[in-house]
Amino acid sequence: MQPLTQRIAPADQPLNTRAGWLAHLHDSLPALLAGLIAWIAFLVVGDTPLIRASGLALIIVGLSMALRAMGAALAIIGGLALAFSPAFWTQTGGAESLQLGTLVAALIGAGALTGALIWFGRRPVLGAALGLAIFAVLFLLVVGTPRSLRMTTLTTAWLLFLLIDILLASNPRPHQPRSDLRPWQIVGLLLLLAIGTLNEPLFALLLPAVVLGLALAKARCPLWYWIAIGIIAGVGSAGILSNYVSPVWWGVDPAAVPDGHVPFIVAGAWRDPLRWLALFDLIVRQFTGLGLALGVLGLARLARWHPPIGVVTLTAYGAYASFGLVYFGEDSAVLLLPLLMIQVLWMTYAVYAFGQWLQNSAKPAPRVVRWAAPALFTLLPLIMLLRIVGVG
């Protein structure tokens, strides 16, 4: 099977040539297209205000950028699968006033930072991508609310994008060259971790995966970096204890929880088989039983072909799954959106692996074979969208 390619490779081409511009456009266009389709759906079907729809669309762009190494079509379809999942769709709708001054200020600030990244880092695509993330962060910090779910999913999407980029660059397949990590990539991880944890302490659950990713990437981080990581871990732990732990509910029997819902952690709930079934049911309700099976297959294939990505995503997934087993709040599904985003990544890689197998089994592969896997995968977000509009 053909392994993933390093997504940032086209960024090494100069912008002063037509080939360079085409390479950069080809690299970014699928994610932007996924964001545009989702944005239209949020506005038209979800009746979402412009600002909120734009922020949600940027999350889809970030996830699609993380999926870009699997091909343009699968990156678009995977992003839309998250957009049309019930948990993500609950963030659409509502009322919000358009704050044009905030929008312009965020654009100017992000544009300046993007220009600096492109000029000094000479990585146009990654500079533009991080600039887009910075714009979204600045924008949502001003118009968002404390513990904003949109901010959590936004920072998760772009954190996954950076992590996968770093792991592909530092752990290539034997026939691929190894690329040196850029300082701004490492700092970008820290920035996203800090913003995400300050917004929602639960975001600190991603810290073990980030630290493991840095170790697998053999990143040389200065002492101050690890001190900052420790501070973020402390802030996140304190926030989790403050918001999700209550002495009243910590040691109770899970069966004693009224109506099965209480907005706190019940420590012994992970031993209850019903909690495990509820976690599996959450995934099935979002992506159907096929999505659950594809996730298992995708993780297995990642462990075979790209062990660093498989281990890092499994670590992040396990942290959120552990929280989901012991947390009894009614908002559990939306708090576990980072887990669902990793589920989409695994699902997409499973379809990618299946498509590669089809092509290798039918050499020379006709066009219908090359497009078979993406075409089948398209049915998933289509079914999910039809379910949203009340068809089927």
Coordinates of N, CA and C in Angstrom, one line a residue, residues 11 13 79-80 83 86 88 108 148 165 168 195 199-200 217 241 272 274 296 310 353-354 376 381 386 392:
A11 N 5.3 23.2 0.0 CA 5.7 24.5 0.5 C 7.1 24.9 0.3
Q13 N 8.5 24.8 -2.6 CA 8.6 25.4 -4.0 C 8.4 26.9 -3.9
G79 N -13.8 16.0 6.2 CA -14.2 17.2 6.9 C -15.8 17.4 6.9
L80 N -16.4 17.0 5.8 CA -17.9 17.1 5.8 C -18.6 16.1 6.7
A83 N -18.7 17.8 9.9 CA -19.6 18.9 9.9 C -21.0 18.5 10.0
P86 N -24.2 14.8 14.3 CA -25.1 15.4 15.2 C -24.5 16.3 16.3
F88 N -21.6 17.9 16.3 CA -21.1 19.1 15.7 C -22.2 20.0 15.3
I108 N -6.7 41.8 10.1 CA -5.4 42.6 10.0 C -4.4 41.9 10.8
S148 N -15.9 28.0 25.4 CA -16.6 27.9 24.1 C -16.3 26.6 23.4
D165 N 1.5 17.0 10.6 CA 2.5 17.5 9.7 C 3.9 17.3 10.3
L168 N 4.7 13.4 10.1 CA 5.1 13.0 8.7 C 6.4 13.5 8.3
I195 N -4.0 28.3 24.4 CA -5.3 28.9 24.1 C -6.4 27.9 24.4
N199 N -9.3 28.3 27.4 CA -10.7 28.4 27.0 C -11.5 27.3 27.7
E200 N -11.0 26.1 27.7 CA -11.7 24.9 28.3 C -10.6 24.0 28.9
A217 N 8.9 12.8 17.4 CA 9.5 13.6 16.3 C 11.0 14.0 16.6
L241 N -10.5 19.8 37.8 CA -11.0 19.5 39.2 C -12.1 20.5 39.6
D272 N -18.2 0.0 34.7 CA -19.6 -0.4 34.4 C -19.7 -0.7 32.9
L274 N -22.1 -0.9 31.0 CA -23.0 0.0 30.3 C -22.4 1.3 29.8
V296 N -11.9 1.5 13.6 CA -11.1 0.4 14.1 C -10.1 0.0 13.0
G310 N -0.4 6.7 14.5 CA -1.3 5.8 15.2 C -1.2 5.9 16.7
A353 N -6.8 3.5 2.8 CA -6.2 2.2 2.7 C -6.9 1.2 1.8
F354 N -8.2 1.3 1.9 CA -9.1 0.4 1.0 C -8.9 0.8 -0.5
L376 N -17.7 5.8 -2.5 CA -18.5 5.1 -1.4 C -18.5 5.9 -0.2
P381 N -21.3 11.3 4.6 CA -21.8 12.7 4.9 C -23.1 13.0 4.2
L386 N -28.8 14.3 4.9 CA -30.2 13.9 4.7 C -30.9 13.7 6.0
G392 N -35.2 10.4 5.3 CA -34.7 9.1 5.7 C -34.6 8.9 7.2

